[in-house]
Amino acid sequence: MSKPELKVAIIGSGPSGFYVADALINSGISVEITLLEKLPCPYGLIRYGVAPDHQKLKRIANTLDTIAEHPSVTFLGNVELGKDISLEEIKLNYHVIVFCNGMPDSISLGIDGEQLVGVSPCNDLIGWYNGHPDYQEQEFDFEHDAAVVIGHGNVAIDICRILSKSIDELRSSDIPENALEVLSKKKLKRVHMVGRRGPVQAKFTTKELHELGKLSNCNVSLDPIHLNLKSACQQELDDTSNIVVQKNYKVMQSYASNFSELNDKSKTQISIDFMLNPKCFTGDKQLSSVLFEQTYLEGTPFNQTCKSLEGLIEMPCGLVFTSVGFRGTLLENLPVNEPKRTLTNQNSKLLGSDGKTVEGLYAAGWVKRGPQGVIGTNRECAQNTVDNILKDSPTLLETSVEGKAGLLTMLNKKNRRYVTFEDWKVIDNKEVENGLVLGKPREKFVTVEEMLACL
Ligand SMILES: Cc1cc2nc3c(=O)[nH]c(=O)nc-3n(C[C@H](O)[C@H](O)[C@H](O)COP(=O)(O)OP(=O)(O)OC[C@H]3O[C@@H](n4cnc5c(N)ncnc54)[C@H](O)[C@@H]3O)c2cc1C
């Protein structure tokens, strides 16, 4: 007798969705997997978050293709849970539903002036220059002298790099032509990357921090005063667990030696500014400056809190991008942990509003553990989710469900134009073909309609 087949629906085809599918395939159980994705294209933030000038990293998508092409896996794009299909409808057809829908929203600062023209959460810019269909209405005016990026992590570095590279350098990325045209009007001379805390607390990785200093038409600098560390910060830096920070510190020392060169008007000046807490944005409709409080750190090593000094410092600028973290969206009344809106879960199993685990519902990736780690971190996270699914599978298999066949019947009844993986490959090939003509890795379709029309 053949083994009963576990029918699994995965919501979201970013790295975690793919890694859950892979771990299920490799588990040895008999399994049928449907990878549901709201967009017609797979890969989540690999396609729409990873910087467009980091093409080598984006190639991870090629290795994920083998997972989507496995006979146990069916990719169904252009199907959004909560819009095109409800959770109740999916539940009717599957033993297991794994939420891998990521954290698509930026956390806002909640300070005055955030609504001014010129102030944007980082997602708006990143989604726009990566060609995400949800962000194509965004408008940016890069004809200002100065931009401020608030945040000290790799996402902030990505933004500084894209804002500072010349248009010729950007042409070899996969930034879509419509965005390149707007970026070609760029007049930015100064880009400030500002954080509330000091060099030891910044969340950069060394490779990204170092890359910033290699840009051909930029000077990166920071005020050496910030490298004179107070005792608690020095102890944090010296701690053997802090190897990345020690490497970053060395890179920062080289940037501090550039400090006096800030007057080179022929280059874009990127300055890394520390110990500044944004208090409000000023301007009349259009942003004209950010007011910051200076801060200091109080406490013991690895347990320091940020306090503000009196008085405000004004930084004139026409553009601000806030990059202070991501949060999830509310979906189908599933309980979330505020403020990040991770799905409430215990050992990857979702909890209902009564605090008890809900049979058959699981999470993996950012929506499970929050916006941390690199792409590879999601593999381990997905394996952990699948280990928990496997423990529950004998009980789950007691119910009989139709799986993909039942879902397809529902989608066909709704006349939903879903996109298969073969369809996606048609879109993919066309994008690469269109890019070739322009000397780019690909020219993305930036609307869902364009993608569907290509089929
Ligand atoms: C700007 C940025 C740059 C980054 N750069 C790097 C980098 O250079 N290197 C690195 O290692 N990591 C990088 N990361 C981190 C990396 O992208 C994440 O670790 C990873 O993408 C998280 O995977 P995920 O599958 O949990 O979420 P996501 O990648 O966000 O995937 C979620 C998927 O779910 C889909 N979805 C959402 N809602 C629904 C719904 N209702 N129905 C159906 N589908 C839905 C989305 O469309 C998306 O495809 C970056 C992150 C960001 C934000």
Coordinates of C-alpha atoms and ligand atoms in Angstrom, one line a residue:
M1 CA 0.0 0.0 0.0
S2 CA 1.4 3.5 -0.9
K3 CA 2.2 5.8 2.0
P4 CA -0.5 8.5 2.7
E5 CA 0.6 11.8 1.2
L6 CA 0.9 14.9 3.4
K7 CA -0.6 17.9 1.5
V8 CA 1.2 21.1 2.3
A9 CA 0.4 24.6 1.2
I10 CA 3.2 27.2 1.7
I11 CA 2.2 30.8 1.6
G12 CA 4.9 32.9 0.1
S13 CA 7.8 32.0 -2.2
G14 CA 10.7 33.9 -0.7
P15 CA 13.7 32.0 0.6
S16 CA 11.9 30.6 3.6
G17 CA 9.1 29.2 1.4
F18 CA 11.6 27.5 -0.9
Y19 CA 13.6 26.1 2.1
V20 CA 10.5 24.7 3.7
A21 CA 9.7 22.9 0.5
D22 CA 13.2 21.6 0.2
A23 CA 13.3 20.3 3.8
L24 CA 9.9 18.5 3.2
I25 CA 11.2 16.9 0.0
N26 CA 14.3 15.7 1.8
S27 CA 12.4 14.5 4.8
G28 CA 11.6 11.2 3.1
I29 CA 7.9 11.4 3.7
S30 CA 5.4 11.2 0.9
V31 CA 4.4 14.9 0.3
E32 CA 2.6 17.1 -2.2
I33 CA 3.6 20.8 -1.9
T34 CA 1.8 23.9 -3.3
L35 CA 3.9 27.0 -3.2
L36 CA 1.4 29.9 -3.3
E37 CA 2.7 33.4 -4.2
K38 CA 0.8 36.7 -4.5
L39 CA 3.0 37.9 -7.3
P40 CA 3.4 36.2 -10.7
C41 CA 7.1 35.7 -9.8
P42 CA 8.9 33.8 -7.1
Y43 CA 11.9 34.5 -4.8
G44 CA 10.5 37.3 -2.5
L45 CA 13.2 39.7 -1.3
I46 CA 15.9 38.0 -3.4
R47 CA 14.2 39.6 -6.4
Y48 CA 12.7 42.7 -4.6
G49 CA 14.9 43.5 -1.6
V50 CA 18.5 42.4 -2.3
A51 CA 20.2 45.4 -3.9
P52 CA 20.0 45.5 -7.8
D53 CA 23.8 46.1 -8.0
H54 CA 24.4 42.8 -6.1
Q55 CA 23.6 40.5 -9.0
K56 CA 25.9 37.7 -7.8
L57 CA 23.7 37.3 -4.7
K58 CA 20.5 37.4 -6.7
R59 CA 21.8 34.3 -8.6
I60 CA 20.8 32.3 -5.5
A61 CA 17.4 32.3 -7.3
N62 CA 18.9 29.8 -9.8
T63 CA 19.6 27.3 -7.1
L64 CA 16.0 27.6 -5.8
D65 CA 14.6 26.7 -9.2
T66 CA 15.6 23.1 -8.7
I67 CA 13.2 23.0 -5.7
A68 CA 10.3 24.5 -7.6
E69 CA 10.9 22.0 -10.5
H70 CA 10.8 19.0 -8.2
P71 CA 7.9 16.7 -9.1
S72 CA 6.4 17.1 -5.6
V73 CA 6.2 20.9 -5.8
T74 CA 3.7 23.1 -7.7
F75 CA 4.3 26.8 -7.8
L76 CA 1.1 28.9 -8.1
G77 CA 1.9 32.6 -8.6
N78 CA -0.6 35.5 -8.8
V79 CA -2.6 34.0 -6.0
E80 CA -2.8 36.1 -2.8
L81 CA -4.0 34.6 0.4
G82 CA -6.6 36.9 1.9
K83 CA -7.6 38.3 -1.5
D84 CA -7.8 35.6 -4.2
I85 CA -8.3 32.8 -1.7
S86 CA -9.2 32.7 2.0
L87 CA -7.5 30.7 4.7
E88 CA -10.7 28.7 5.2
E89 CA -10.6 27.7 1.6
I90 CA -7.0 26.6 1.8
K91 CA -7.7 24.7 5.0
L92 CA -10.3 22.6 3.3
N93 CA -7.7 21.3 0.9
Y94 CA -4.5 20.9 2.9
H95 CA -3.3 19.1 6.0
V96 CA -0.6 21.7 6.6
I97 CA -0.3 25.4 5.9
V98 CA 3.0 27.1 6.4
F99 CA 3.1 30.9 6.5
C100 CA 6.3 32.2 4.8
N101 CA 4.8 35.6 3.8
G102 CA 7.7 37.8 5.2
M103 CA 7.5 41.3 6.7
P104 CA 6.7 43.7 3.9
D105 CA 6.2 46.9 5.9
S106 CA 8.7 49.4 7.2
I107 CA 8.6 50.5 10.8
S108 CA 7.9 54.2 11.0
L109 CA 9.6 56.6 13.4
G110 CA 6.3 58.1 14.6
I111 CA 7.8 61.7 14.7
D112 CA 6.4 65.0 13.4
G113 CA 6.8 65.7 9.7
E114 CA 7.0 62.1 8.5
Q115 CA 4.2 62.9 6.0
L116 CA 6.2 65.6 4.3
V117 CA 7.1 65.2 0.6
G118 CA 10.6 63.8 0.6
V119 CA 10.3 61.6 3.6
S120 CA 9.9 57.9 2.7
P121 CA 10.2 54.6 4.5
C122 CA 13.1 52.6 2.9
N123 CA 10.7 50.0 1.4
D124 CA 9.2 52.6 -0.9
L125 CA 12.5 53.3 -2.5
I126 CA 13.8 49.7 -2.5
G127 CA 10.6 48.3 -3.9
W128 CA 10.6 51.1 -6.6
Y129 CA 14.2 50.6 -7.8
N130 CA 13.8 46.9 -7.6
G131 CA 10.7 47.0 -9.9
H132 CA 8.2 45.6 -7.4
P133 CA 4.7 46.1 -8.8
D134 CA 3.3 47.5 -5.5
Y135 CA 5.8 50.4 -5.4
Q136 CA 5.6 51.7 -9.0
E137 CA 3.4 54.7 -8.0
Q138 CA 6.2 56.1 -5.8
E139 CA 7.7 59.4 -6.9
F140 CA 11.2 60.6 -5.9
D141 CA 12.9 63.9 -6.7
F142 CA 16.7 63.3 -6.6
E143 CA 17.5 66.8 -7.7
H144 CA 18.2 67.9 -4.1
D145 CA 21.7 68.4 -2.8
A146 CA 21.4 66.2 0.3
A147 CA 19.8 63.0 1.4
V148 CA 19.6 61.5 4.9
V149 CA 19.3 57.8 5.4
I150 CA 18.2 57.0 9.0
G151 CA 19.5 53.6 10.2
H152 CA 22.8 51.8 10.6
G153 CA 22.3 48.4 9.0
N154 CA 23.0 46.9 5.6
V155 CA 19.7 48.1 4.1
A156 CA 20.8 51.7 4.9
I157 CA 24.2 51.0 3.2
D158 CA 22.4 49.6 0.1
I159 CA 20.4 52.8 -0.1
C160 CA 23.5 55.0 0.3
R161 CA 25.3 53.1 -2.4
I162 CA 22.4 53.3 -4.9
L163 CA 22.0 57.0 -4.1
S164 CA 25.8 57.6 -4.6
K165 CA 26.7 55.5 -7.6
S166 CA 26.8 57.3 -11.0
I167 CA 24.1 56.5 -13.4
D168 CA 26.6 54.7 -15.6
E169 CA 27.5 52.4 -12.7
L170 CA 23.8 51.8 -12.1
R171 CA 23.1 50.9 -15.7
S172 CA 24.8 47.5 -15.2
S173 CA 22.3 46.6 -12.4
D174 CA 18.8 45.4 -13.0
I175 CA 17.1 48.7 -12.0
P176 CA 14.3 49.0 -14.4
E177 CA 14.6 51.7 -17.1
N178 CA 11.8 53.9 -15.7
A179 CA 13.6 54.1 -12.4
L180 CA 17.0 54.7 -14.1
E181 CA 15.5 57.6 -16.0
V182 CA 14.5 59.3 -12.7
L183 CA 17.8 58.4 -11.1
S184 CA 19.7 59.9 -14.0
K185 CA 18.5 63.4 -12.8
K186 CA 20.3 62.8 -9.5
K187 CA 22.1 65.9 -8.2
L188 CA 22.9 64.6 -4.7
K189 CA 26.2 65.8 -3.4
R190 CA 25.8 64.7 0.2
V191 CA 24.4 61.5 1.7
H192 CA 24.3 61.2 5.4
M193 CA 23.8 57.8 7.0
V194 CA 22.7 58.6 10.6
G195 CA 22.2 56.3 13.6
R196 CA 21.2 56.9 17.2
R197 CA 24.0 55.0 18.7
G198 CA 27.8 54.6 18.1
P199 CA 30.2 52.7 15.8
V200 CA 30.2 49.7 18.1
Q201 CA 26.4 49.3 18.0
A202 CA 26.1 49.7 14.2
K203 CA 24.6 46.5 12.5
F204 CA 26.7 46.6 9.3
T205 CA 28.5 43.6 7.9
T206 CA 32.1 44.4 7.0
K207 CA 31.9 43.5 3.3
E208 CA 29.1 46.0 2.8
L209 CA 30.7 48.7 4.9
H210 CA 34.0 48.2 3.0
E211 CA 32.3 48.3 -0.4
L212 CA 31.0 51.8 0.3
G213 CA 34.6 53.1 0.3
K214 CA 35.3 51.5 -3.0
L215 CA 32.8 53.5 -5.0
S216 CA 34.5 55.4 -7.8
N217 CA 33.0 58.8 -7.4
C218 CA 32.4 59.0 -3.6
N219 CA 34.3 59.9 -0.5
V220 CA 33.2 58.1 2.7
S221 CA 34.0 59.8 5.9
L222 CA 33.2 59.9 9.6
D223 CA 34.1 62.2 12.4
P224 CA 37.1 60.6 14.2
I225 CA 35.7 61.8 17.5
H226 CA 33.3 58.9 17.5
L227 CA 36.1 56.4 17.4
N228 CA 37.3 57.6 20.8
L229 CA 35.3 55.1 22.7
K230 CA 34.0 55.4 26.2
S231 CA 34.9 52.5 28.5
A232 CA 31.7 50.4 28.1
C233 CA 31.9 50.7 24.3
Q234 CA 35.6 49.8 24.3
Q235 CA 34.8 46.7 26.4
E236 CA 32.1 45.7 23.9
L237 CA 34.6 46.2 21.0
D238 CA 37.3 44.2 22.7
D239 CA 35.0 41.3 23.5
T240 CA 36.1 38.2 21.6
S241 CA 32.5 37.6 20.4
N242 CA 32.5 40.9 18.6
I243 CA 34.7 40.0 15.6
V244 CA 32.5 41.7 13.0
V245 CA 32.4 44.9 14.9
Q246 CA 36.2 44.8 15.3
K247 CA 36.6 44.5 11.5
N248 CA 34.0 47.2 11.0
Y249 CA 35.9 49.4 13.4
K250 CA 39.1 49.1 11.3
V251 CA 37.1 50.1 8.1
M252 CA 35.7 53.0 10.0
Q253 CA 39.2 54.1 11.1
S254 CA 40.1 54.4 7.4
Y255 CA 36.9 56.5 6.8
A256 CA 37.8 58.7 9.7
S257 CA 41.1 59.5 8.0
N258 CA 39.0 60.9 5.1
F259 CA 37.2 63.4 7.3
S260 CA 39.2 66.5 6.2
E261 CA 38.7 65.6 2.5
L262 CA 35.0 66.3 2.8
N263 CA 35.4 69.4 0.7
D264 CA 36.1 67.6 -2.5
K265 CA 33.2 69.0 -4.5
S266 CA 33.7 66.7 -7.5
K267 CA 32.6 63.6 -5.5
T268 CA 29.5 62.6 -3.7
Q269 CA 30.2 62.8 0.0
I270 CA 28.9 60.0 2.1
S271 CA 29.2 60.7 5.8
I272 CA 28.4 58.2 8.6
D273 CA 27.0 60.1 11.5
F274 CA 26.6 58.7 15.0
M275 CA 24.8 59.5 18.2
L276 CA 21.9 61.4 16.6
N277 CA 18.3 60.7 17.3
P278 CA 15.7 62.1 14.8
K279 CA 13.3 64.4 16.6
C280 CA 11.2 65.8 13.7
F281 CA 11.2 66.6 10.0
T282 CA 10.7 70.3 9.1
G283 CA 9.4 71.9 5.9
D284 CA 6.3 73.3 4.3
K285 CA 4.9 70.4 2.4
Q286 CA 8.4 69.6 1.1
L287 CA 11.0 68.4 3.5
S288 CA 13.8 70.9 4.2
S289 CA 15.7 69.5 7.2
V290 CA 15.8 66.9 10.0
L291 CA 16.2 68.0 13.6
F292 CA 18.2 65.6 15.7
E293 CA 18.9 65.3 19.4
Q294 CA 22.5 64.4 20.3
T295 CA 22.6 61.2 22.3
Y296 CA 24.9 59.4 24.7
L297 CA 25.0 55.8 25.9
E298 CA 24.5 54.8 29.6
G299 CA 25.0 51.4 31.2
T300 CA 27.3 48.4 31.2
P301 CA 28.8 46.7 28.1
F302 CA 26.1 45.1 25.9
N303 CA 23.5 46.7 28.1
Q304 CA 23.6 50.3 27.2
T305 CA 20.6 52.5 26.7
C306 CA 20.5 55.6 24.5
K307 CA 19.7 58.9 26.2
S308 CA 19.2 62.4 24.7
L309 CA 21.0 65.6 25.4
E310 CA 19.3 68.9 25.4
G311 CA 19.3 71.1 22.2
L312 CA 18.8 70.2 18.6
I313 CA 21.0 69.8 15.6
E314 CA 19.6 70.7 12.2
M315 CA 20.6 68.7 9.0
P316 CA 19.3 70.4 5.8
C317 CA 18.2 67.9 3.2
G318 CA 15.5 67.3 0.6
L319 CA 15.2 63.6 1.0
V320 CA 15.0 61.2 3.9
F321 CA 14.8 57.4 3.9
T322 CA 14.0 55.7 7.1
S323 CA 15.5 52.3 7.6
V324 CA 14.8 51.3 11.2
G325 CA 13.3 47.9 10.7
F326 CA 10.5 45.9 9.2
R327 CA 7.2 44.6 10.4
G328 CA 4.6 42.1 9.1
T329 CA 1.0 42.7 7.9
L330 CA -2.2 41.6 9.5
L331 CA -3.5 38.5 7.7
E332 CA -6.8 36.6 8.1
N333 CA -7.2 37.5 11.8
L334 CA -4.1 35.5 12.7
P335 CA -2.7 36.6 16.1
V336 CA 0.6 38.5 15.9
N337 CA 3.2 39.8 18.4
E338 CA 3.3 43.6 18.2
P339 CA 5.2 45.7 17.3
K340 CA 7.0 43.6 14.7
R341 CA 3.9 41.5 13.9
T342 CA 5.5 38.2 13.8
L343 CA 2.9 35.4 13.8
T344 CA 2.4 34.2 17.4
N345 CA 3.9 30.8 17.5
Q346 CA 5.3 28.1 19.7
N347 CA 8.0 25.8 18.1
S348 CA 6.8 27.2 14.7
K349 CA 3.2 26.2 15.4
L350 CA 0.7 29.1 15.2
L351 CA -1.2 30.0 18.4
G352 CA -4.8 31.0 18.3
S353 CA -6.2 34.0 20.2
D354 CA -6.8 31.5 23.1
G355 CA -3.1 30.9 23.3
K356 CA -3.4 27.3 22.2
T357 CA -1.7 25.8 19.2
V358 CA -3.8 25.6 16.0
E359 CA -3.6 22.3 14.3
G360 CA -2.0 22.3 10.9
L361 CA -0.8 25.9 10.9
Y362 CA 3.0 26.7 11.0
A363 CA 5.3 29.6 10.2
A364 CA 8.9 30.0 8.9
G365 CA 11.3 32.8 7.9
W366 CA 10.9 36.4 8.8
V367 CA 7.2 36.2 9.7
K368 CA 8.1 33.6 12.3
R369 CA 11.3 35.0 13.9
G370 CA 11.4 38.7 12.8
P371 CA 13.5 40.5 10.3
Q372 CA 16.9 39.1 11.2
G373 CA 19.7 37.2 9.5
V374 CA 20.8 36.6 6.0
I375 CA 19.1 34.5 3.3
G376 CA 20.9 31.3 4.6
T377 CA 19.5 31.8 8.1
N378 CA 16.0 31.0 6.6
R379 CA 17.2 27.5 5.7
E380 CA 17.9 26.5 9.3
C381 CA 14.6 28.2 10.4
A382 CA 12.7 26.3 7.7
Q383 CA 14.3 23.0 8.8
N384 CA 13.2 23.6 12.4
T385 CA 9.6 24.2 11.2
V386 CA 9.6 21.1 9.1
D387 CA 10.9 19.0 12.0
N388 CA 7.9 20.2 14.0
I389 CA 5.5 19.4 11.1
L390 CA 6.9 15.9 10.9
K391 CA 6.3 15.2 14.6
D392 CA 2.6 16.1 14.0
S393 CA 2.2 14.5 10.6
P394 CA 0.7 11.1 11.8
T395 CA -2.2 13.0 13.5
L396 CA -2.6 15.4 10.6
L397 CA -2.8 12.6 8.1
E398 CA -5.9 11.2 9.8
T399 CA -8.0 13.7 7.7
S400 CA -8.5 13.2 4.0
V401 CA -8.0 16.3 1.8
E402 CA -7.6 16.9 -1.9
G403 CA -4.6 19.1 -1.9
K404 CA -3.6 20.9 -5.2
A405 CA -6.5 19.3 -7.2
G406 CA -9.1 20.8 -4.8
L407 CA -7.3 24.2 -4.8
L408 CA -7.1 24.3 -8.6
T409 CA -10.8 23.6 -8.8
M410 CA -11.5 26.5 -6.5
L411 CA -9.2 28.9 -8.4
N412 CA -10.7 27.8 -11.8
K413 CA -14.2 28.4 -10.4
K414 CA -13.1 31.9 -9.5
N415 CA -11.6 32.4 -12.9
R416 CA -8.3 33.2 -11.3
R417 CA -5.4 33.4 -13.7
Y418 CA -2.7 31.6 -11.7
V419 CA 0.9 31.5 -12.9
T420 CA 2.7 28.2 -13.0
F421 CA 6.5 27.8 -12.7
E422 CA 6.6 27.2 -16.5
D423 CA 4.8 30.4 -17.0
W424 CA 7.2 32.2 -14.7
K425 CA 10.1 30.8 -16.8
V426 CA 8.6 32.4 -19.9
I427 CA 8.4 35.8 -18.1
D428 CA 12.0 35.2 -16.7
N429 CA 13.4 34.5 -20.2
K430 CA 11.7 37.5 -21.7
E431 CA 13.1 39.8 -19.0
V432 CA 16.6 38.4 -19.6
E433 CA 16.2 38.8 -23.3
N434 CA 14.9 42.4 -22.9
G435 CA 17.9 43.1 -20.6
L436 CA 20.4 41.8 -23.1
V437 CA 19.5 44.5 -25.6
L438 CA 20.1 47.1 -22.9
G439 CA 23.4 45.6 -21.6
K440 CA 21.7 44.6 -18.3
P441 CA 21.2 41.3 -16.5
R442 CA 17.5 41.7 -17.1
E443 CA 14.8 44.3 -17.7
K444 CA 12.1 43.5 -15.2
F445 CA 8.4 43.9 -16.0
V446 CA 7.2 46.3 -13.3
T447 CA 3.5 45.6 -13.3
V448 CA 1.5 42.3 -12.9
E449 CA -0.3 43.2 -16.1
E450 CA 2.9 43.3 -18.1
M451 CA 4.0 40.0 -16.7
L452 CA 0.7 38.3 -17.6
A453 CA 0.6 39.9 -21.0
C454 CA 4.0 38.3 -21.7
L455 CA 2.4 34.9 -21.4
Ligands
LIG1 C1 16.1 45.6 1.5 C2 16.7 44.2 1.9 C3 17.9 43.8 1.4 C4 18.4 42.5 1.8 N1 19.6 42.2 1.3 C5 20.1 41.0 1.7 C6 21.4 40.6 1.2 O1 22.1 41.3 0.5 N2 21.9 39.4 1.6 C7 21.1 38.5 2.4 O2 21.6 37.4 2.7 N3 19.9 38.9 2.9 C8 19.4 40.1 2.5 N4 18.2 40.5 3.0 C9 17.4 39.6 3.9 C10 16.7 38.5 3.1 O3 16.1 39.0 2.0 C11 15.6 37.8 4.0 O4 16.3 37.0 5.0 C12 14.7 36.8 3.3 O5 14.2 37.3 2.1 C13 13.5 36.5 4.2 O6 12.8 35.5 3.5 P1 11.2 35.2 3.7 O7 10.9 34.1 2.8 O8 10.9 35.0 5.2 O9 10.5 36.6 3.3 P2 10.4 37.2 1.8 O10 11.6 37.1 1.1 O11 9.8 38.6 2.1 O12 9.2 36.4 1.1 C14 7.9 36.5 1.4 C15 7.1 36.1 0.1 O13 5.7 36.0 0.5 C16 4.9 36.6 -0.5 N5 3.6 37.0 0.1 C17 3.4 37.9 1.0 N6 2.1 37.9 1.4 C18 1.4 37.0 0.7 C19 0.1 36.5 0.6 N7 -0.9 37.1 1.4 N8 -0.2 35.5 -0.2 C20 0.8 34.9 -1.0 N9 2.1 35.3 -1.0 C21 2.4 36.3 -0.1 C22 5.7 37.8 -0.9 O14 5.3 38.3 -2.2 C23 7.1 37.2 -1.0 O15 7.4 36.6 -2.2 C24 17.6 41.7 2.7 C25 16.4 42.1 3.1 C26 15.9 43.4 2.7 C27 14.6 43.8 3.3

